[in-house]
Every structure is written in C-alpha cells, then in structure tokens.
CSV table of C-alpha atoms and ligand atoms in Angstrom, one decimal:
chain,number,residue,atom,x,y,z
A,472,UNK,CA,129.1,11.7,63.5
A,473,UNK,CA,128.3,13.7,60.4
A,474,UNK,CA,127.0,17.3,60.7
A,475,UNK,CA,123.4,17.5,59.6
A,476,UNK,CA,123.1,21.0,58.0
A,477,UNK,CA,119.9,22.4,59.3
A,478,UNK,CA,118.4,24.7,56.7
A,479,UNK,CA,115.2,25.2,58.6
A,480,UNK,CA,116.9,26.5,61.8
A,481,UNK,CA,119.4,28.6,59.7
A,482,UNK,CA,116.6,30.1,57.7
A,483,UNK,CA,114.6,30.9,60.9
A,484,UNK,CA,117.7,32.6,62.3
A,485,UNK,CA,118.1,34.7,59.1
A,486,UNK,CA,114.4,35.7,59.2
A,487,UNK,CA,115.0,37.0,62.8
A,488,UNK,CA,118.0,39.0,61.5
A,489,UNK,CA,116.0,40.4,58.6
A,490,UNK,CA,113.2,41.5,61.0
A,491,UNK,CA,115.6,43.7,62.9
A,492,UNK,CA,117.1,45.1,59.7
A,493,UNK,CA,113.7,45.9,58.2
A,494,UNK,CA,112.9,48.3,61.0
A,495,UNK,CA,116.2,50.2,60.7
A,496,UNK,CA,115.9,50.4,56.9
A,497,UNK,CA,112.3,51.7,57.2
A,498,UNK,CA,113.5,54.4,59.5
A,499,UNK,CA,116.2,55.4,57.1
A,500,UNK,CA,114.1,55.4,53.9
A,501,UNK,CA,110.9,56.7,55.6
A,502,UNK,CA,108.7,54.0,54.1
A,503,UNK,CA,108.2,50.3,54.1
A,504,UNK,CA,110.4,47.8,52.1
A,505,UNK,CA,108.2,46.5,49.3
A,506,UNK,CA,108.3,43.3,47.2
A,507,UNK,CA,105.9,43.1,44.2
A,508,UNK,CA,104.9,39.6,43.1
A,509,UNK,CA,103.2,38.8,39.8
A,510,UNK,CA,101.4,35.5,39.3
A,511,UNK,CA,99.9,34.8,35.9
A,512,UNK,CA,97.6,31.8,35.5
A,513,UNK,CA,96.3,29.2,37.9
A,514,UNK,CA,99.2,26.7,38.3
A,515,UNK,CA,98.5,25.3,41.8
A,516,UNK,CA,102.2,25.0,42.8
A,517,UNK,CA,102.9,28.6,41.7
A,518,UNK,CA,99.9,29.7,43.8
A,519,UNK,CA,101.4,28.0,46.9
A,520,UNK,CA,104.9,29.5,46.2
A,521,UNK,CA,103.5,33.0,45.9
A,522,UNK,CA,101.4,32.6,49.0
A,523,UNK,CA,104.3,31.4,51.1
A,524,UNK,CA,106.6,34.1,49.8
A,525,UNK,CA,104.0,36.8,50.6
A,526,UNK,CA,103.4,35.3,54.1
A,527,UNK,CA,107.2,35.3,54.9
A,528,UNK,CA,107.4,38.9,53.8
A,529,UNK,CA,104.6,39.9,56.2
A,530,UNK,CA,106.4,37.9,59.0
A,531,UNK,CA,109.5,40.1,58.6
A,532,UNK,CA,107.8,43.4,58.1
A,533,UNK,CA,108.4,43.6,54.4
A,534,UNK,CA,105.3,44.6,52.6
A,535,UNK,CA,104.2,42.4,49.7
A,536,UNK,CA,102.1,43.4,46.7
A,537,UNK,CA,100.6,40.3,45.1
A,538,UNK,CA,99.1,40.8,41.6
A,539,UNK,CA,97.2,37.8,40.2
A,540,UNK,CA,96.3,37.8,36.5
A,541,UNK,CA,94.5,35.1,34.6
A,542,UNK,CA,96.2,32.8,32.2
A,543,UNK,CA,94.9,34.7,29.1
A,544,UNK,CA,96.8,37.9,30.1
A,545,UNK,CA,98.8,39.1,27.1
A,546,UNK,CA,102.6,39.4,27.1
A,547,UNK,CA,102.1,43.2,26.5
A,548,UNK,CA,100.0,43.5,29.6
A,549,UNK,CA,102.6,41.7,31.7
A,550,UNK,CA,105.4,43.9,30.3
A,551,UNK,CA,103.3,47.0,31.1
A,552,UNK,CA,102.9,45.8,34.7
A,553,UNK,CA,106.7,45.3,35.0
A,554,UNK,CA,107.3,48.7,33.5
A,555,UNK,CA,105.1,50.4,36.0
A,556,UNK,CA,106.7,48.6,38.9
A,557,UNK,CA,110.2,49.4,37.5
A,558,UNK,CA,109.4,53.1,37.6
A,559,UNK,CA,107.7,53.1,41.0
A,560,UNK,CA,110.3,54.3,43.5
A,561,UNK,CA,108.5,52.7,46.4
A,562,UNK,CA,108.9,49.2,45.1
A,563,UNK,CA,112.2,47.6,46.0
A,564,UNK,CA,111.9,44.1,44.5
A,565,UNK,CA,110.0,42.6,41.6
A,566,UNK,CA,109.4,38.8,41.3
A,567,UNK,CA,107.5,37.2,38.4
A,568,UNK,CA,106.5,33.7,39.4
A,569,UNK,CA,107.5,31.1,36.9
A,570,UNK,CA,106.5,29.2,34.8
A,571,UNK,CA,104.5,31.7,32.8
A,572,UNK,CA,101.7,30.6,30.3
A,573,UNK,CA,103.2,29.3,27.0
A,574,UNK,CA,102.1,32.4,25.0
A,575,UNK,CA,104.3,34.7,27.1
A,576,UNK,CA,108.0,34.8,26.4
A,577,UNK,CA,109.6,34.1,29.8
A,578,UNK,CA,113.1,35.5,29.0
A,579,UNK,CA,111.6,38.7,27.5
A,580,UNK,CA,109.6,39.2,30.7
A,581,UNK,CA,112.6,38.5,33.0
A,582,UNK,CA,114.9,40.7,31.0
A,583,UNK,CA,112.4,43.6,31.3
A,584,UNK,CA,112.6,43.6,35.1
A,585,UNK,CA,115.0,46.4,36.1
A,586,UNK,CA,118.3,44.8,37.2
A,587,UNK,CA,118.1,47.1,40.2
A,588,UNK,CA,114.9,45.3,41.4
A,589,UNK,CA,115.8,41.8,40.1
A,590,UNK,CA,115.6,40.1,43.5
A,591,UNK,CA,115.5,36.6,41.8
A,592,UNK,CA,118.9,37.4,40.1
A,593,UNK,CA,117.8,36.2,36.7
A,594,UNK,CA,118.5,39.4,34.6
A,595,UNK,CA,121.5,38.9,32.3
A,596,UNK,CA,123.1,42.0,33.8
A,597,UNK,CA,123.1,40.4,37.2
A,598,UNK,CA,124.2,37.1,35.8
A,599,UNK,CA,127.1,38.9,34.2
A,600,UNK,CA,128.0,40.6,37.4
A,601,UNK,CA,128.0,37.3,39.2
A,602,UNK,CA,130.4,35.8,36.7
A,603,UNK,CA,132.6,38.9,36.9
A,604,UNK,CA,132.6,38.7,40.8
A,605,UNK,CA,130.9,42.1,41.2
A,606,UNK,CA,128.1,42.8,43.7
A,607,UNK,CA,124.9,41.5,42.3
A,608,UNK,CA,121.5,39.9,43.1
A,609,UNK,CA,122.3,36.2,43.4
A,610,UNK,CA,119.5,33.7,42.6
A,611,UNK,CA,117.9,32.6,45.8
A,612,UNK,CA,118.6,28.9,46.0
A,613,UNK,CA,122.4,29.1,45.2
A,614,UNK,CA,122.6,32.1,47.6
A,615,UNK,CA,121.0,29.9,50.3
A,616,UNK,CA,123.5,27.1,49.6
A,617,UNK,CA,126.4,29.6,49.9
A,618,UNK,CA,125.0,31.0,53.1
A,619,UNK,CA,124.7,27.5,54.6
A,620,UNK,CA,128.3,26.6,53.7
A,621,UNK,CA,129.4,29.9,55.2
A,622,UNK,CA,127.4,29.6,58.4
A,623,UNK,CA,128.5,26.0,59.0
A,624,UNK,CA,132.1,27.2,58.4
A,625,UNK,CA,132.8,24.7,55.7
A,626,UNK,CA,136.1,25.7,54.2
A,627,UNK,CA,136.0,25.7,50.4
A,628,UNK,CA,139.5,27.1,49.8
A,629,UNK,CA,141.2,24.9,47.3
A,630,UNK,CA,138.6,22.2,47.7
A,631,UNK,CA,137.1,20.3,44.8
A,632,UNK,CA,133.4,21.1,44.4
A,633,UNK,CA,131.5,19.1,41.9
A,634,UNK,CA,128.2,20.5,40.9
A,635,UNK,CA,125.6,18.1,39.3
A,636,UNK,CA,123.3,20.2,37.0
A,637,UNK,CA,123.8,23.2,34.8
A,638,UNK,CA,120.4,25.0,35.2
A,639,UNK,CA,120.3,28.8,35.2
A,640,UNK,CA,118.5,28.7,38.5
A,641,UNK,CA,120.9,26.4,40.5
A,642,UNK,CA,123.8,24.7,38.8
A,643,UNK,CA,125.4,27.6,36.9
A,644,UNK,CA,125.0,30.3,39.6
A,645,UNK,CA,126.3,28.0,42.4
A,646,UNK,CA,129.3,27.0,40.3
A,647,UNK,CA,130.0,30.7,39.6
A,648,UNK,CA,129.8,31.6,43.3
A,649,UNK,CA,132.1,28.8,44.5
A,650,UNK,CA,135.2,29.5,42.3
A,651,UNK,CA,135.2,33.3,43.1
A,652,UNK,CA,138.3,34.6,44.8
A,653,UNK,CA,137.0,35.4,48.2
A,654,UNK,CA,137.5,33.9,51.7
A,655,UNK,CA,134.2,31.9,51.6
A,656,UNK,CA,134.8,30.4,48.2
A,657,UNK,CA,138.0,29.9,46.2
A,658,UNK,CA,137.1,26.3,45.3
A,659,UNK,CA,138.1,24.3,42.3
A,660,UNK,CA,134.8,23.7,40.5
A,661,UNK,CA,133.6,20.9,38.1
A,662,UNK,CA,130.2,21.1,36.5
A,663,UNK,CA,128.5,17.8,35.4
A,664,UNK,CA,125.3,17.5,33.4
A,665,UNK,CA,123.5,14.9,31.2
A,666,UNK,CA,126.6,14.9,28.9
A,667,UNK,CA,128.6,13.1,31.6
A,668,UNK,CA,129.2,9.5,30.5
A,669,UNK,CA,130.4,8.2,33.9
A,670,UNK,CA,129.0,10.5,36.5
A,671,UNK,CA,130.6,8.7,39.5
A,672,UNK,CA,134.0,9.3,38.0
A,673,UNK,CA,133.4,12.9,38.9
A,674,UNK,CA,131.4,12.6,42.0
A,675,UNK,CA,134.1,10.3,43.6
A,676,UNK,CA,136.5,13.2,43.4
A,677,UNK,CA,134.3,15.7,45.2
A,678,UNK,CA,135.2,17.2,48.5
A,679,UNK,CA,131.9,19.0,48.3
A,680,UNK,CA,129.2,17.5,46.1
A,681,UNK,CA,126.3,19.7,45.1
A,682,UNK,CA,123.5,17.7,43.6
A,683,UNK,CA,120.9,19.6,41.6
A,684,UNK,CA,119.6,17.2,38.9
A,685,UNK,CA,116.1,16.3,40.0
A,686,UNK,CA,116.8,12.6,39.8
A,687,UNK,CA,115.6,10.8,43.0
A,688,UNK,CA,118.4,9.2,45.1
A,689,UNK,CA,120.7,8.7,42.1
A,690,UNK,CA,123.9,9.3,44.2
A,691,UNK,CA,124.8,6.3,46.4
A,692,UNK,CA,127.6,5.7,48.9
A,693,UNK,CA,129.8,4.1,46.2
A,694,UNK,CA,129.6,7.3,44.2
A,695,UNK,CA,131.2,9.6,46.9
A,696,UNK,CA,134.5,9.8,48.7
A,697,UNK,CA,135.0,9.3,52.4
A,698,UNK,CA,134.2,12.5,54.4
A,699,UNK,CA,132.6,14.4,51.5
A,700,UNK,CA,130.2,17.3,52.2
A,701,UNK,CA,126.9,16.8,50.5
A,702,UNK,CA,124.6,19.6,49.5
A,703,UNK,CA,121.4,18.0,48.2
A,704,UNK,CA,119.3,20.5,46.2
A,705,UNK,CA,117.0,17.9,44.6
A,706,UNK,CA,113.3,17.8,45.6
A,707,UNK,CA,111.7,14.7,44.2
A,708,UNK,CA,108.4,13.0,45.0
A,709,UNK,CA,108.5,9.3,45.0
A,710,UNK,CA,105.5,7.0,45.6
A,711,UNK,CA,105.2,5.7,49.1
A,712,UNK,CA,102.0,3.8,50.1
A,713,UNK,CA,103.1,3.9,53.8
A,714,UNK,CA,102.5,7.7,53.9
A,715,UNK,CA,99.1,9.5,54.1
A,716,UNK,CA,99.8,11.4,50.9
A,717,UNK,CA,101.0,8.3,49.1
A,718,UNK,CA,104.4,9.8,48.4
A,719,UNK,CA,107.4,11.2,50.1
A,720,UNK,CA,110.0,13.8,49.2
A,721,UNK,CA,113.6,12.7,48.6
A,722,UNK,CA,116.8,14.4,47.3
A,723,UNK,CA,119.1,13.4,44.5
A,724,UNK,CA,121.3,11.7,47.0
A,725,UNK,CA,120.4,8.5,48.8
A,726,UNK,CA,120.6,9.9,52.3
A,727,UNK,CA,120.4,6.6,54.3
A,728,UNK,CA,123.0,5.0,52.0
A,729,UNK,CA,125.6,7.8,52.2
A,730,UNK,CA,125.0,9.0,55.8
A,731,UNK,CA,127.9,7.0,57.4
A,732,UNK,CA,130.4,8.1,54.8
A,733,UNK,CA,129.9,11.9,54.8
A,734,UNK,CA,131.3,14.6,57.0
A,735,UNK,CA,128.3,16.9,56.5
A,736,UNK,CA,125.0,16.7,54.6
A,737,UNK,CA,121.8,18.7,54.0
A,738,UNK,CA,118.7,16.6,54.5
A,739,UNK,CA,115.7,16.6,52.2
A,740,UNK,CA,113.4,18.1,53.2
A,741,UNK,CA,114.8,20.6,55.7
A,742,UNK,CA,118.2,21.4,54.1
A,743,UNK,CA,118.5,23.7,51.1
A,744,UNK,CA,114.7,24.1,50.6
A,745,UNK,CA,113.9,26.4,53.5
A,746,UNK,CA,116.8,28.7,52.7
A,747,UNK,CA,115.4,29.9,49.4
A,748,UNK,CA,112.6,32.3,50.5
A,749,UNK,CA,114.8,33.8,53.3
A,750,UNK,CA,117.3,34.7,50.6
A,751,UNK,CA,114.5,36.4,48.6
A,752,UNK,CA,113.8,38.5,51.6
A,753,UNK,CA,117.5,39.3,52.0
A,754,UNK,CA,117.7,40.3,48.4
A,755,UNK,CA,114.7,42.6,48.8
A,756,UNK,CA,116.4,44.2,51.8
A,757,UNK,CA,119.7,44.6,49.9
A,758,UNK,CA,117.7,46.4,47.2
A,759,UNK,CA,116.0,48.7,49.7
A,760,UNK,CA,119.5,49.5,51.1
A,761,UNK,CA,120.8,50.1,47.6
A,762,UNK,CA,123.6,47.8,48.5
A,763,UNK,CA,124.3,46.6,45.0
A,764,UNK,CA,123.3,49.5,42.7
A,765,UNK,CA,124.0,52.7,44.5
B,1603,NAD,P1,116.7,21.5,35.7
B,1603,NAD,O1,115.8,20.3,35.3
B,1603,NAD,O2,116.5,22.8,35.1
B,1603,NAD,O3,118.2,21.0,35.6
B,1603,NAD,C1,118.6,19.8,35.9
B,1603,NAD,C2,120.1,19.6,35.5
B,1603,NAD,O4,120.5,18.4,35.9
B,1603,NAD,C3,120.3,19.7,34.0
B,1603,NAD,O5,121.3,20.7,33.8
B,1603,NAD,C4,120.7,18.3,33.6
B,1603,NAD,O6,121.8,18.4,32.6
B,1603,NAD,C5,121.3,17.7,34.9
B,1603,NAD,N1,121.0,16.3,35.0
B,1603,NAD,C6,119.8,15.7,34.9
B,1603,NAD,N2,119.9,14.4,35.0
B,1603,NAD,C7,121.2,14.1,35.1
B,1603,NAD,C8,122.0,12.9,35.2
B,1603,NAD,N3,121.5,11.7,35.2
B,1603,NAD,N4,123.4,13.1,35.2
B,1603,NAD,C9,123.9,14.3,35.2
B,1603,NAD,N5,123.2,15.4,35.1
B,1603,NAD,C10,121.9,15.4,35.1
B,1603,NAD,O7,116.4,21.5,37.3
B,1603,NAD,P2,116.7,22.7,38.4
B,1603,NAD,O8,115.7,23.7,38.3
B,1603,NAD,O9,118.1,23.1,38.4
B,1603,NAD,O10,116.4,21.8,39.7
B,1603,NAD,C11,117.2,20.7,40.1
B,1603,NAD,C12,116.6,20.1,41.3
B,1603,NAD,O11,116.6,21.0,42.4
B,1603,NAD,C13,115.1,19.7,41.2
B,1603,NAD,O12,114.8,18.5,41.9
B,1603,NAD,C14,114.4,20.9,41.8
B,1603,NAD,O13,113.1,20.5,42.3
B,1603,NAD,C15,115.3,21.2,42.9
B,1603,NAD,N6,115.3,22.6,43.3
B,1603,NAD,C16,115.2,22.9,44.6
B,1603,NAD,C17,115.1,24.2,45.0
B,1603,NAD,C18,115.0,24.6,46.5
B,1603,NAD,O14,115.4,23.8,47.3
B,1603,NAD,N7,114.5,25.6,46.9
B,1603,NAD,C19,115.1,25.3,44.1
B,1603,NAD,C20,115.3,25.0,42.7
B,1603,NAD,C21,115.4,23.6,42.3
C-alpha cells in the first residue's frame, strides 16, 4: 500500500509545536512575536490568503499586523511602509502579498524588505544563502515539501529527484534544497521546464518526482517508475458539474492513475498545500529567535 503523505495532519502538528515555542520566545524577548502583512489592492484570492495567514498567526500566539492599501497606492508609499517596518525592532517578519498592482515594481518591493525579516525567502540575499547552503529563510512551499519528506523519513541520499517547474517560488528553491550536502538531502537533482521536449524521458527516471507546473493531471502512470515518491505541488481547478461549486481541485499528477504504482504520494488537496502557512509561521519564529541572522 502506498503511503499517503498527509500535509494537513503534519501542518496541524507543526502548529502545535509552534504554539509552545511562541510562549518560550515571548518570555525570552519580553514581547510578542509579530508578523506584518501588507495587502495592496482588492484581488479576492489575495484577500483570502492574507486573512488565513493572519488567522493562523493568531491561533499560534503570533501577533499579525495587517495593513490594507487600495490599488492606487504608489510604489513610493509601499516602499515607505516597508522601510518603517524594517526599522521597527518589534516586527519580526514582513510579508507583502503578491501579486501587486501593475504600476508597482514587485522585485523592487521584495528587494527592499530587510533580508533579516524576509519570512517569504524571496530576497536575493536569502536566495544566495540557500544556493550556498547557508542558514536562510527558505520560501514557504519548498520548505513545506522538505519538512514533509523529512518527517515521513523519505531518504533522499543519492536518489534521483526530478523537479518539474523552475519558478522562483517552488521549482528553483526546492531543487536547491534537495542537492545540498546534509543528511536530509544529498539528492541528485534534475530540473525540467517548458524547454523539455520529452518530459516523460525525465519523469520515468525519478525516484522522487516533484511536480510544480500548474498543468492539471499531466503526469500519468506511464510517466513514472515503479515505487516512485510523488510530491504534487500543483493546484488546478478543473470543471466538474457533479460538484456544488462546478469545479474540483486537482494536482499536476493524475492521482487515481498513478496510485497503484507509487510508494508514497501527496494528495491534492491535503498534501503540500496545508504546509505552506505553517512554514510562514515557522520562519517568523526563526526570525524572532534570531536563528538565521544573529
Ligand atoms: P509558475 O507558473 O510560476 O511556474 C510553472 C513552471 O512549470 C514553469 O517554470 C514552467 O517552465 C513549468 N512548466 C509549465 N508547463 C510545463 C510543461 N508542460 N512541461 C514542463 N514544464 C512545464 O508556477 P508556480 O508558482 O511554480 O506554481 C506551480 C503550481 O504549484 C501551480 O499549480 C500553483 O498553483 C501551485 N502552487 C502551490 C502552492 C501550495 O501548495 N501552497 C504554492 C505555490 C504554487
């Protein structure tokens, strides 16, 4: 029977661990741990994400400051807000919800967040530290994948991991994590992207396949090797008239097609997805503890 990697249960366990840690840290630093979130504009999905991040903070005892600005807010004003949060010693983590309105340069904003408070791990300094194998803030989704692999004791040492997707948010950071020389990694990593002419040539070689393309159910049983571990990051809505909402959410891997061929798999939903916010909380704690930047 394949192992179904339960991200929901693992994330809930991590949240319980964080709750205990938050109390100890507050006692040590004589104040609350604080995450500041900036939301610019009225994008409905972004509003939901910010609300759930803030809610999860409150559940663990981390205080969240949510600042909502309308879509016409200037880039200068956004940079001023970041600057004031950078210099506020009581703020441990800063998160700017993406996407930003078109007139605001996203990279410029992200690069202006202090690397020491960059709990999303998008600042070039933290990206560089990840590549160099130094302590750093790791982007939350890849960090969640890494944590799942670790907690399910999936040995990566010398294994061939094939990553599908090269985004800065998922593909590149997870690839960089997996080849690092440490007991929970040390894998041989291949990265595939839209340039791959025959994707299944690569996927069939994967001991561990990490799919982060955003292409619904592209990977079938014929594309994988027997006993592969599948980490499905994709979150795709496909029409389904049999559901109340008229759609359902699927991954990049055809779960029902591959299930009898895999040794372990993350379901969608309930696999990688629930891990992301708990990793944001963990990064905020790491910042409060000054674990990365002393
Ligand atoms: P992206 O669009 O930025 O990147 C997709 C990558 O996949 C690209 O690098 C592209 O080259 C590659 N790709 C696309 N089609 C391909 C194909 N046919 N063959 C080979 N490579 C192909 O997306 P992203 O932000 O990295 O997200 C990827 C997926 O993961 C999406 O479904 C997204 O919703 C999901 N996601 C989930 C979480 C979470 O679980 N919390 C977080 C982030 C992203």
